[in-house]
GROMACS .gro file of C-alpha atoms in nm:
model
  490
    1MET     CA    1   4.633   5.590  12.297
    2ASP     CA    2   4.896   5.373  12.132
    3PHE     CA    3   4.941   5.364  11.756
    4GLU     CA    4   4.831   5.004  11.691
    5SER     CA    5   4.512   5.044  11.894
    6ASN     CA    6   4.422   5.371  11.722
    7TYR     CA    7   4.455   5.213  11.377
    8ASP     CA    8   4.302   4.875  11.472
    9ILE     CA    9   4.604   4.681  11.346
   10ALA     CA   10   4.497   4.353  11.508
   11ALA     CA   11   4.137   4.375  11.383
   12SER     CA   12   4.254   4.467  11.032
   13ALA     CA   13   4.493   4.172  11.021
   14ASN     CA   14   4.219   3.940  11.145
   15PHE     CA   15   3.987   4.067  10.869
   16ILE     CA   16   4.251   3.989  10.606
   17HIS     CA   17   4.329   3.644  10.750
   18THR     CA   18   3.965   3.541  10.794
   19HIS     CA   19   3.873   3.605  10.431
   20ASN     CA   20   4.210   3.501  10.280
   21PHE     CA   21   4.264   3.829  10.096
   22ILE     CA   22   4.585   3.852   9.893
   23LYS     CA   23   4.577   4.208   9.755
   24VAL     CA   24   4.467   4.470  10.007
   25ALA     CA   25   4.420   4.839   9.925
   26LEU     CA   26   4.477   5.080  10.215
   27GLN     CA   27   4.286   5.405  10.161
   28PHE     CA   28   4.408   5.710  10.353
   29PRO     CA   29   4.274   6.067  10.351
   30ASP     CA   30   4.522   6.349  10.306
   31ASN     CA   31   4.552   6.425  10.678
   32LEU     CA   32   4.642   6.064  10.766
   33LEU     CA   33   4.873   5.989  10.474
   34LYS     CA   34   5.178   6.071  10.686
   35HIS     CA   35   5.102   5.764  10.900
   36SER     CA   36   5.061   5.523  10.607
   37THR     CA   37   5.415   5.382  10.619
   38ARG     CA   38   5.388   5.303  10.992
   39VAL     CA   39   5.050   5.136  10.933
   40VAL     CA   40   5.194   4.919  10.655
   41THR     CA   41   5.489   4.818  10.873
   42ALA     CA   42   5.263   4.733  11.167
   43LEU     CA   43   5.029   4.529  10.945
   44ARG     CA   44   5.317   4.333  10.792
   45ASN     CA   45   5.455   4.249  11.135
   46THR     CA   46   5.112   4.134  11.255
   47LEU     CA   47   5.025   3.937  10.941
   48GLN     CA   48   5.365   3.764  10.925
   49SER     CA   49   5.296   3.666  10.567
   50THR     CA   50   5.482   3.753  10.248
   51GLU     CA   51   5.191   3.656  10.024
   52VAL     CA   52   4.966   3.946  10.126
   53GLY     CA   53   5.029   4.260   9.919
   54LEU     CA   54   4.952   4.596  10.082
   55PHE     CA   55   4.895   4.894   9.853
   56VAL     CA   56   4.852   5.251   9.981
   57MET     CA   57   4.592   5.465   9.802
   58ALA     CA   58   4.580   5.843   9.833
   59ASP     CA   59   4.436   6.143   9.647
   60THR     CA   60   4.099   5.984   9.573
   61ALA     CA   61   3.914   6.115   9.269
   62TYR     CA   62   3.601   6.188   9.475
   63GLY     CA   63   3.525   6.231   9.844
   64SER     CA   64   3.772   6.062  10.077
   65CYS     CA   65   3.487   5.945  10.301
   66CYS     CA   66   3.367   5.697  10.035
   67ILE     CA   67   3.533   5.365   9.954
   68ASP     CA   68   3.748   5.419   9.644
   69GLU     CA   69   3.658   5.105   9.452
   70VAL     CA   70   3.783   5.253   9.125
   71GLY     CA   71   4.131   5.313   9.262
   72ALA     CA   72   4.136   4.968   9.421
   73SER     CA   73   4.037   4.806   9.091
   74HIS     CA   74   4.356   4.938   8.928
   75ILE     CA   75   4.554   4.685   9.131
   76ASN     CA   76   4.281   4.417   9.125
   77ALA     CA   77   4.245   4.445   9.501
   78ASP     CA   78   4.040   4.189   9.693
   79CYS     CA   79   3.929   4.437   9.958
   80VAL     CA   80   3.974   4.792  10.087
   81ILE     CA   81   4.072   4.901  10.437
   82HIS     CA   82   3.948   5.257  10.482
   83TYR     CA   83   4.105   5.487  10.741
   84GLY     CA   84   3.960   5.802  10.892
   85HIS     CA   85   3.619   5.960  10.860
   86THR     CA   86   3.374   5.755  10.654
   87CYS     CA   87   3.017   5.806  10.538
   88PHE     CA   88   2.944   5.430  10.543
   89SER     CA   89   2.801   5.442  10.192
   90PRO     CA   90   2.747   5.085  10.065
   91THR     CA   91   2.995   4.946   9.815
   92THR     CA   92   2.923   4.781   9.481
   93THR     CA   93   3.195   4.525   9.416
   94LEU     CA   94   3.453   4.511   9.698
   95PRO     CA   95   3.426   4.434  10.070
   96ALA     CA   96   3.566   4.699  10.302
   97PHE     CA   97   3.690   4.730  10.659
   98CYS     CA   98   3.660   5.076  10.817
   99VAL     CA   99   3.904   5.204  11.077
  100PHE     CA  100   3.743   5.506  11.241
  101GLY     CA  101   4.026   5.601  11.473
  102LYS     CA  102   3.990   5.673  11.844
  103ALA     CA  103   3.956   6.039  11.932
  104SER     CA  104   4.010   6.141  12.295
  105ILE     CA  105   3.716   6.259  12.504
  106CYS     CA  106   3.663   6.357  12.869
  107ILE     CA  107   3.397   6.105  12.972
  108ALA     CA  108   3.320   6.270  13.307
  109ASP     CA  109   3.254   6.611  13.151
  110CYS     CA  110   3.048   6.458  12.870
  111VAL     CA  111   2.829   6.263  13.114
  112GLU     CA  112   2.782   6.572  13.330
  113SER     CA  113   2.670   6.778  13.030
  114MET     CA  114   2.438   6.502  12.916
  115SER     CA  115   2.283   6.468  13.264
  116LYS     CA  116   2.217   6.841  13.292
  117TYR     CA  117   2.065   6.844  12.946
  118ALA     CA  118   1.837   6.549  13.031
  119LEU     CA  119   1.716   6.714  13.353
  120THR     CA  120   1.614   7.036  13.177
  121ASN     CA  121   1.406   6.865  12.906
  122SER     CA  122   1.091   6.660  12.918
  123LYS     CA  123   1.152   6.469  12.594
  124PRO     CA  124   1.374   6.160  12.576
  125ILE     CA  125   1.724   6.203  12.436
  126MET     CA  126   1.876   6.019  12.141
  127VAL     CA  127   2.257   6.025  12.155
  128LEU     CA  128   2.429   6.030  11.814
  129PHE     CA  129   2.803   6.063  11.770
  130GLY     CA  130   3.091   6.078  11.529
  131LEU     CA  131   3.234   5.738  11.449
  132GLU     CA  132   3.571   5.840  11.593
  133TYR     CA  133   3.404   5.838  11.938
  134ALA     CA  134   3.241   5.496  11.901
  135HIS     CA  135   3.509   5.336  12.120
  136SER     CA  136   3.400   5.551  12.418
  137MET     CA  137   3.025   5.493  12.403
  138GLN     CA  138   3.023   5.189  12.632
  139ARG     CA  139   3.219   5.372  12.901
  140ILE     CA  140   2.988   5.674  12.864
  141LYS     CA  141   2.686   5.449  12.915
  142GLU     CA  142   2.840   5.297  13.230
  143ALA     CA  143   2.935   5.639  13.369
  144LEU     CA  144   2.587   5.773  13.296
  145LEU     CA  145   2.432   5.477  13.477
  146GLU     CA  146   2.649   5.542  13.783
  147SER     CA  147   2.569   5.913  13.788
  148SER     CA  148   2.195   5.840  13.764
  149MET     CA  149   2.197   5.708  14.119
  150SER     CA  150   2.192   6.063  14.252
  151CYS     CA  151   1.982   6.213  13.969
  152ARG     CA  152   1.609   6.231  13.915
  153PHE     CA  153   1.593   6.056  13.579
  154ASP     CA  154   1.628   5.700  13.464
  155PRO     CA  155   1.885   5.683  13.181
  156LYS     CA  156   1.747   5.351  13.061
  157SER     CA  157   1.422   5.516  12.954
  158GLU     CA  158   1.530   5.877  12.900
  159VAL     CA  159   1.866   5.851  12.724
  160HIS     CA  160   1.907   5.624  12.424
  161PHE     CA  161   2.227   5.555  12.230
  162ALA     CA  162   2.273   5.473  11.863
  163ASP     CA  163   2.484   5.172  11.770
  164VAL     CA  164   2.756   5.100  11.515
  165PRO     CA  165   2.665   4.751  11.386
  166SER     CA  166   2.999   4.655  11.233
  167SER     CA  167   3.313   4.799  11.079
  168VAL     CA  168   3.288   4.553  10.790
  169MET     CA  169   3.092   4.628  10.474
  170PHE     CA  170   3.015   4.378  10.201
  171PRO     CA  171   2.893   4.478   9.854
  172SER     CA  172   2.521   4.487   9.796
  173LYS     CA  173   2.380   4.368   9.463
  174ASP     CA  174   2.014   4.443   9.532
  175ILE     CA  175   1.960   4.819   9.552
  176LYS     CA  176   1.613   4.779   9.698
  177LYS     CA  177   1.750   4.590  10.000
  178ILE     CA  178   2.004   4.854  10.102
  179ASN     CA  179   1.930   5.000  10.445
  180VAL     CA  180   1.750   5.333  10.416
  181LEU     CA  181   1.686   5.608  10.669
  182GLN     CA  182   1.360   5.457  10.800
  183GLU     CA  183   1.267   5.091  10.775
  184PRO     CA  184   0.988   4.906  10.959
  185VAL     CA  185   1.126   4.608  11.152
  186SER     CA  186   1.011   4.347  11.405
  187ASP     CA  187   1.230   4.175  11.662
  188CYS     CA  188   1.223   3.812  11.776
  189ASN     CA  189   0.967   3.896  12.048
  190GLY     CA  190   0.720   4.030  11.791
  191ALA     CA  191   0.763   4.397  11.892
  192SER     CA  192   0.746   4.618  11.584
  193GLY     CA  193   0.909   4.953  11.536
  194THR     CA  194   1.113   5.168  11.301
  195MET     CA  195   1.483   5.120  11.237
  196TYR     CA  196   1.683   5.435  11.156
  197SER     CA  197   2.019   5.437  10.981
  198ILE     CA  198   2.238   5.738  10.903
  199GLY     CA  199   2.613   5.768  10.855
  200GLY     CA  200   2.686   5.420  10.993
  201LEU     CA  201   2.471   5.471  11.305
  202THR     CA  202   2.158   5.262  11.361
  203TRP     CA  203   1.887   5.271  11.626
  204LYS     CA  204   1.533   5.147  11.671
  205LEU     CA  205   1.227   5.340  11.790
  206PRO     CA  206   0.915   5.166  11.923
  207GLU     CA  207   0.599   5.160  11.714
  208GLY     CA  208   0.411   5.489  11.722
  209GLN     CA  209   0.721   5.701  11.791
  210SER     CA  210   0.927   5.913  11.552
  211MET     CA  211   1.239   6.123  11.576
  212ASP     CA  212   1.024   6.433  11.627
  213ASP     CA  213   0.949   6.299  11.978
  214TYR     CA  214   1.321   6.298  12.071
  215LEU     CA  215   1.595   6.549  12.141
  216VAL     CA  216   1.922   6.482  11.958
  217PHE     CA  217   2.247   6.499  12.155
  218TRP     CA  218   2.545   6.493  11.916
  219ILE     CA  219   2.894   6.405  12.039
  220GLY     CA  220   3.161   6.510  11.793
  221HIS     CA  221   3.291   6.776  11.560
  222ASP     CA  222   3.100   7.025  11.349
  223ASP     CA  223   3.167   6.834  11.027
  224SER     CA  224   2.977   6.692  10.731
  225ALA     CA  225   2.837   6.404  10.940
  226PHE     CA  226   2.685   6.652  11.185
  227ALA     CA  227   2.544   6.863  10.900
  228ASN     CA  228   2.384   6.547  10.761
  229VAL     CA  229   2.211   6.486  11.096
  230VAL     CA  230   2.098   6.850  11.132
  231LEU     CA  231   1.938   6.864  10.787
  232THR     CA  232   1.784   6.518  10.806
  233PHE     CA  233   1.629   6.577  11.150
  234ASN     CA  234   1.570   6.949  11.112
  235ALA     CA  235   1.243   6.928  11.307
  236CYS     CA  236   1.423   6.806  11.622
  237GLU     CA  237   1.599   7.012  11.884
  238ILE     CA  238   1.970   6.939  11.848
  239VAL     CA  239   2.266   7.021  12.069
  240ARG     CA  240   2.631   6.935  12.014
  241TYR     CA  241   2.896   6.842  12.266
  242ASP     CA  242   3.239   6.960  12.150
  243ALA     CA  243   3.483   6.702  12.284
  244ASN     CA  244   3.786   6.914  12.199
  245GLU     CA  245   3.673   7.216  12.404
  246ASN     CA  246   3.454   7.024  12.653
  247ARG     CA  247   3.151   7.247  12.607
  248MET     CA  248   2.793   7.238  12.479
  249VAL     CA  249   2.697   7.416  12.158
  250THR     CA  250   2.328   7.498  12.122
  251ASP     CA  251   2.341   7.773  11.857
  252LEU     CA  252   2.282   7.601  11.523
  253PHE     CA  253   2.169   7.913  11.338
  254GLN     CA  254   2.418   7.865  11.054
  255HIS     CA  255   2.293   7.512  10.991
  256ARG     CA  256   1.932   7.628  10.992
  257ARG     CA  257   2.017   7.889  10.730
  258ILE     CA  258   2.130   7.612  10.499
  259LEU     CA  259   1.768   7.499  10.455
  260LYS     CA  260   1.668   7.849  10.342
  261ARG     CA  261   1.956   7.848  10.096
  262ARG     CA  262   1.857   7.507   9.960
  263TYR     CA  263   1.497   7.621   9.910
  264TYR     CA  264   1.623   7.916   9.705
  265LEU     CA  265   1.830   7.681   9.488
  266VAL     CA  266   1.520   7.469   9.427
  267GLU     CA  267   1.342   7.776   9.291
  268ARG     CA  268   1.643   7.851   9.071
  269ALA     CA  269   1.638   7.496   8.938
  270LYS     CA  270   1.272   7.522   8.837
  271ASP     CA  271   1.363   7.788   8.578
  272ALA     CA  272   1.653   7.587   8.434
  273ASN     CA  273   1.639   7.459   8.076
  274ILE     CA  274   1.968   7.266   8.058
  275VAL     CA  275   2.078   7.049   8.352
  276GLY     CA  276   2.424   6.899   8.399
  277ILE     CA  277   2.432   6.577   8.603
  278LEU     CA  278   2.764   6.563   8.791
  279VAL     CA  279   2.882   6.213   8.876
  280GLY     CA  280   3.026   6.252   9.226
  281THR     CA  281   3.094   5.885   9.298
  282LEU     CA  282   3.179   5.567   9.112
  283GLY     CA  283   3.168   5.331   9.407
  284VAL     CA  284   2.853   5.397   9.610
  285ALA     CA  285   2.597   5.128   9.538
  286GLY     CA  286   2.306   5.254   9.331
  287TYR     CA  287   2.472   5.557   9.173
  288LEU     CA  288   2.394   5.441   8.817
  289HIS     CA  289   2.034   5.373   8.915
  290ILE     CA  290   1.983   5.723   9.056
  291ILE     CA  291   2.154   5.884   8.753
  292ASN     CA  292   1.913   5.707   8.518
  293GLN     CA  293   1.624   5.801   8.745
  294MET     CA  294   1.730   6.167   8.741
  295MET     CA  295   1.773   6.156   8.363
  296GLU     CA  296   1.416   6.034   8.320
  297LEU     CA  297   1.292   6.296   8.562
  298ILE     CA  298   1.467   6.583   8.381
  299THR     CA  299   1.370   6.478   8.028
  300GLY     CA  300   1.015   6.411   8.148
  301ALA     CA  301   0.997   6.774   8.263
  302GLY     CA  302   1.088   6.891   7.911
  303LYS     CA  303   1.449   6.983   7.990
  304LYS     CA  304   1.782   6.870   7.850
  305ALA     CA  305   2.023   6.670   8.065
  306TYR     CA  306   2.393   6.598   8.013
  307THR     CA  307   2.604   6.363   8.227
  308LEU     CA  308   2.946   6.498   8.329
  309VAL     CA  309   3.228   6.303   8.496
  310MET     CA  310   3.504   6.531   8.625
  311GLY     CA  311   3.606   6.409   8.970
  312ARG     CA  312   3.576   6.663   9.250
  313PRO     CA  313   3.389   6.966   9.114
  314ASN     CA  314   3.516   7.320   9.157
  315PRO     CA  315   3.414   7.657   9.007
  316ALA     CA  316   3.684   7.642   8.738
  317LYS     CA  317   3.574   7.301   8.611
  318LEU     CA  318   3.204   7.386   8.598
  319ALA     CA  319   3.276   7.719   8.427
  320ASN     CA  320   3.366   7.516   8.116
  321PHE     CA  321   2.995   7.434   8.078
  322PRO     CA  322   2.823   7.775   8.072
  323GLU     CA  323   2.525   7.630   7.887
  324CYS     CA  324   2.411   7.446   8.200
  325ASP     CA  325   2.164   7.651   8.404
  326VAL     CA  326   2.193   7.418   8.703
  327PHE     CA  327   2.404   7.119   8.804
  328LEU     CA  328   2.275   6.808   8.980
  329TYR     CA  329   2.539   6.647   9.204
  330VAL     CA  330   2.507   6.271   9.261
  331SER     CA  331   2.730   6.174   9.552
  332CYS     CA  332   2.718   6.040   9.905
  333ALA     CA  333   2.514   6.223  10.169
  334GLN     CA  334   2.813   6.384  10.341
  335THR     CA  335   2.956   6.542  10.024
  336ALA     CA  336   2.629   6.624   9.848
  337LEU     CA  337   2.597   6.981   9.978
  338LEU     CA  338   2.827   7.211   9.783
  339ASP     CA  339   2.845   7.578   9.872
  340SER     CA  340   2.775   7.696   9.516
  341LYS     CA  341   2.797   8.070   9.589
  342GLU     CA  342   3.123   8.088   9.393
  343TYR     CA  343   2.986   7.884   9.102
  344LEU     CA  344   2.832   8.033   8.790
  345ALA     CA  345   2.533   7.799   8.825
  346PRO     CA  346   2.375   7.647   9.138
  347VAL     CA  347   2.450   7.288   9.239
  348ILE     CA  348   2.156   7.088   9.378
  349THR     CA  349   2.102   6.739   9.518
  350PRO     CA  350   1.881   6.459   9.374
  351PHE     CA  351   1.618   6.527   9.641
  352GLU     CA  352   1.602   6.893   9.544
  353ALA     CA  353   1.578   6.790   9.178
  354MET     CA  354   1.273   6.576   9.253
  355ILE     CA  355   1.103   6.879   9.407
  356ALA     CA  356   1.208   7.120   9.132
  357PHE     CA  357   1.129   6.905   8.828
  358ASN     CA  358   0.801   6.751   8.945
  359ARG     CA  359   0.523   6.994   8.864
  360GLY     CA  360   0.300   7.060   9.163
  361SER     CA  361   0.530   6.905   9.425
  362GLN     CA  362   0.568   7.098   9.750
  363TRP     CA  363   0.851   7.102  10.001
  364THR     CA  364   0.711   6.997  10.339
  365GLY     CA  365   1.034   7.077  10.525
  366ALA     CA  366   1.160   6.719  10.534
  367TYR     CA  367   1.502   6.679  10.375
  368VAL     CA  368   1.655   6.362  10.229
  369MET     CA  369   2.032   6.346  10.198
  370GLU     CA  370   2.087   5.984  10.091
  371PHE     CA  371   2.002   5.923   9.726
  372ARG     CA  372   1.936   5.555   9.805
  373ASP     CA  373   1.633   5.676  10.003
  374LEU     CA  374   1.503   5.827   9.679
  375ILE     CA  375   1.555   5.500   9.491
  376ASN     CA  376   1.310   5.323   9.722
  377LEU     CA  377   1.050   5.597   9.693
  378PRO     CA  378   0.761   5.545   9.448
  379GLN     CA  379   0.807   5.719   9.117
  380MET     CA  380   0.617   6.046   9.075
  381GLY     CA  381   0.404   6.070   8.766
  382VAL     CA  382   0.555   6.346   8.557
  383GLY     CA  383   0.382   6.243   8.240
  384ASN     CA  384   0.036   6.306   8.389
  385GLN     CA  385   0.105   6.676   8.435
  386GLU     CA  386  -0.052   6.948   8.229
  387GLU     CA  387   0.226   7.041   7.986
  388GLU     CA  388   0.045   7.343   7.845
  389GLU     CA  389  -0.023   7.499   8.183
  390ALA     CA  390   0.207   7.790   8.262
  391ARG     CA  391   0.407   7.798   8.584
  392PHE     CA  392   0.466   8.102   8.802
  393SER     CA  393   0.834   8.179   8.861
  394PHE     CA  394   0.914   8.355   9.188
  395LEU     CA  395   1.257   8.458   9.061
  396LYS     CA  396   1.139   8.605   8.729
  397GLY     CA  397   0.821   8.749   8.875
  398GLY     CA  398   0.593   8.615   8.603
  399TYR     CA  399   0.451   8.310   8.438
  400VAL     CA  400   0.691   8.081   8.258
  401GLU     CA  401   0.601   7.822   7.996
  402ASP     CA  402   0.832   7.523   8.016
  403PHE     CA  403   0.955   7.343   7.709
  404GLU     CA  404   0.742   7.068   7.563
  405ASN     CA  405   0.758   6.731   7.732
  406GLN     CA  406   1.011   6.524   7.540
  407ALA     CA  407   0.826   6.203   7.625
  408CYS     CA  408   0.519   6.323   7.435
  409ILE     CA  409   0.695   6.367   7.100
  410SER     CA  410   0.526   6.140   6.852
  411SER     CA  411   0.720   5.886   6.652
  412GLU     CA  412   0.665   6.070   6.322
  413ASN     CA  413   0.828   6.383   6.464
  414VAL     CA  414   1.139   6.212   6.598
  415GLU     CA  415   1.342   6.271   6.284
  416GLU     CA  416   1.233   6.634   6.271
  417GLU     CA  417   1.335   6.676   6.636
  418ARG     CA  418   1.680   6.540   6.561
  419GLU     CA  419   1.721   6.785   6.274
  420THR     CA  420   1.646   7.078   6.500
  421LEU     CA  421   1.939   6.976   6.718
  422ALA     CA  422   2.179   7.016   6.426
  423LEU     CA  423   2.408   7.316   6.455
  424VAL     CA  424   2.308   7.446   6.111
  425ASN     CA  425   1.941   7.487   6.204
  426ALA     CA  426   1.993   7.561   6.571
  427THR     CA  427   2.019   7.937   6.524
  428GLU     CA  428   1.683   7.956   6.350
  429LYS     CA  429   1.517   7.735   6.609
  430ALA     CA  430   1.660   7.908   6.918
  431LEU     CA  431   1.398   8.059   7.147
  432GLN     CA  432   1.459   8.420   7.247
  433LEU     CA  433   1.369   8.572   7.584
  434ARG     CA  434   1.085   8.819   7.558
  435ASN     CA  435   1.142   9.155   7.722
  436ASN     CA  436   0.776   9.206   7.804
  437SER     CA  437   0.729   9.080   8.160
  438ASN     CA  438   0.353   9.047   8.112
  439VAL     CA  439   0.380   8.763   7.862
  440LEU     CA  440   0.514   8.413   7.890
  441MET     CA  441   0.892   8.379   7.887
  442LYS     CA  442   1.111   8.103   7.753
  443GLY     CA  443   1.480   8.038   7.779
  444SER     CA  444   1.736   8.125   7.512
  445ALA     CA  445   1.844   7.766   7.438
  446ARG     CA  446   1.692   7.426   7.487
  447SER     CA  447   2.004   7.218   7.426
  448GLY     CA  448   2.380   7.240   7.437
  449ALA     CA  449   2.397   7.242   7.058
  450GLU     CA  450   2.180   7.552   7.034
  451PHE     CA  451   2.386   7.724   7.300
  452LEU     CA  452   2.706   7.644   7.110
  453ALA     CA  453   2.562   7.782   6.785
  454ASN     CA  454   2.451   8.107   6.948
  455ARG     CA  455   2.760   8.198   7.146
  456SER     CA  456   3.031   8.411   6.991
  457TYR     CA  457   3.326   8.178   7.056
  458GLN     CA  458   3.301   7.817   6.941
  459GLY     CA  459   3.664   7.709   6.937
  460LEU     CA  460   3.911   7.661   6.654
  461ASN     CA  461   3.719   7.568   6.338
  462MET     CA  462   3.877   7.505   5.998
  463SER     CA  463   3.711   7.653   5.693
  464SER     CA  464   3.533   7.391   5.485
  465GLU     CA  465   3.615   7.574   5.158
  466ASN     CA  466   3.994   7.582   5.187
  467THR     CA  467   4.142   7.265   5.334
  468SER     CA  468   4.505   7.337   5.242
  469PRO     CA  469   4.733   7.421   5.534
  470GLU     CA  470   4.822   7.784   5.599
  471PRO     CA  471   5.188   7.892   5.579
  472TYR     CA  472   5.365   7.895   5.913
  473LEU     CA  473   5.456   8.219   6.086
  474ILE     CA  474   5.761   8.287   6.301
  475GLY     CA  475   5.651   8.388   6.647
  476ARG     CA  476   5.805   8.625   6.897
  477ARG     CA  477   6.129   8.559   7.077
  478GLY     CA  478   6.215   8.632   7.434
  479ARG     CA  479   6.011   8.659   7.751
  480ALA     CA  480   5.661   8.797   7.795
  481SER     CA  481   5.798   9.084   8.004
  482GLY     CA  482   5.995   9.207   7.706
  483TYR     CA  483   6.011   9.043   7.361
  484GLU     CA  484   6.307   9.106   7.132
  485ASP     CA  485   6.097   9.288   6.870
  486GLU     CA  486   5.941   9.529   7.119
  487LYS     CA  487   6.065   9.887   7.099
  488ASN     CA  488   6.025   9.979   7.464
  489LYS     CA  489   6.273   9.754   7.642
  490GLN     CA  490   6.351   9.792   8.005
   0.00000   0.00000   0.00000
C-alpha cells in the first residue's frame, strides 16, 4: 500500500481545510516517528498553503494511544492529528483526527477461518477488530457473502460486524453524555436495543439480547485493545485471528489468568491504609471527575489518599512513595492494567477500587475498564456502612478494624484531628500492629505524615538550635576507583 494512502494524507488535509485550522499538532508514537518528516512533506504538498503550521509531537508524557492535549497546548494548536494505535478516549478541549494505518491481511484466509468457525458453533458471531484493519472490513463482508453461497449458514443473521463511526473526535463538555459501554437506544423505525462501544468500535444488539449470547471473533494483534475486549467480555467465548501468521488462536489462558490476578489485587487493596492516586492522563475527558470521585470513595472508607502526577509510572518512580500501601491508576482503558509484580505496592484500577473500598460489595465477575462507565454509575453509599464492624482479611487471616470514617468526624474535633497530623505528635499517635493474630489488627500509619515521622531516614534536616553555617570541608580528589588519599592504589 502506498505511503499517502496508509497515512490518509488526503483525508487529513481535507480535515484541516474544512475547519480552517492554522496550527496543527501531529502526534506520532515512537515506532512511527521515523516517518514523520515524510508525512509533513506530503501534507504540505497536499495543503498547498503556507499559513498552516505543522508541528510534530513525540515522546508523550502518558500513553501514546491517547490524544496528547497537554503537548498540543504548548504550541496553542487548533487540533491534533493522531497516528497509529489509538484508544479513542474522548478529548476535553481539542478536536482530533485519527489515522489508524492500513495493516495488510489475507482476506481469503480470514473469510475461510471465519466460515469454519461459524459452522462449528450454534451462537451468532460478533466480529471485532483492531482499528488498523478497519479498511478491510467491507471487502471481508463482501467475500463472506460470496462464500456463503456454498455454505450452510446465512452471514446476514449469523455473523455481525462492528463499525467505526468516524475518525474525527470533537471535545465533549458534558461527561454524562459521553458514550459508555452499554447504552439503550432506539432507531428511526422504533426498534429498541442496546448500543455497545469499546475502543472506537460500536455495534447494536436487538432488545433482549446481550453479549453473552454471542461469540467474539477478533481480527488483529494480541495487544492492549484485545486485552480490553477479553476482560470486558470475559463471559463470552473469544477467538483471535492472527493476520500476520494467518492462523486462529483459541488458547486465551494467559488472559483469563489476569482476572485471577486482579481479584488478588482487590483483596490487597482492602487492607491498605494509605492510597496513592496516580494521574495517568491529562487529556481524557472526565479524568478530574473520576479523581474526585475516587478521593471521596477512599476518604469515605476511612483511608488517606494522595494525588500523584509523575507521567508514565515505573517501579523506580513509585518506590519514592513507600508510605502508599496501594496505588490507584487513573488512565484510559488500554493502559490501565499495569503488571505490578515488580512494584513495591500493587497498582489497581478505579473499578477495582470501587469494589475494594465499598464495604460489602462483591465482585460478580463483570469487569469495567473505562472509568467513564464508572462516572455514569450511581454512587454507592459508603457512609451508611457500619464503621465499627470488623472486616475479615483473607490475606492476614484474621479480622481487621479499619480506620474511623473521616466523614463522621464532628466539627468540634476537626482542629484536634489536624493536630494529630503534625509531625511532632505523629509518633505518639501512630498505631502499632499487634502480634497476636487473634485480636483486631490495625496498620502502622494512617497518613503520610505519620509514616515520615516513624521511618529512620527523613532527609536532610537542619538543627533548629544552631542556625549558623558549618565550616566547609575539602573533599576527596581523583576517581572513585582510586582516590589520591587512598593508600592502596592500583
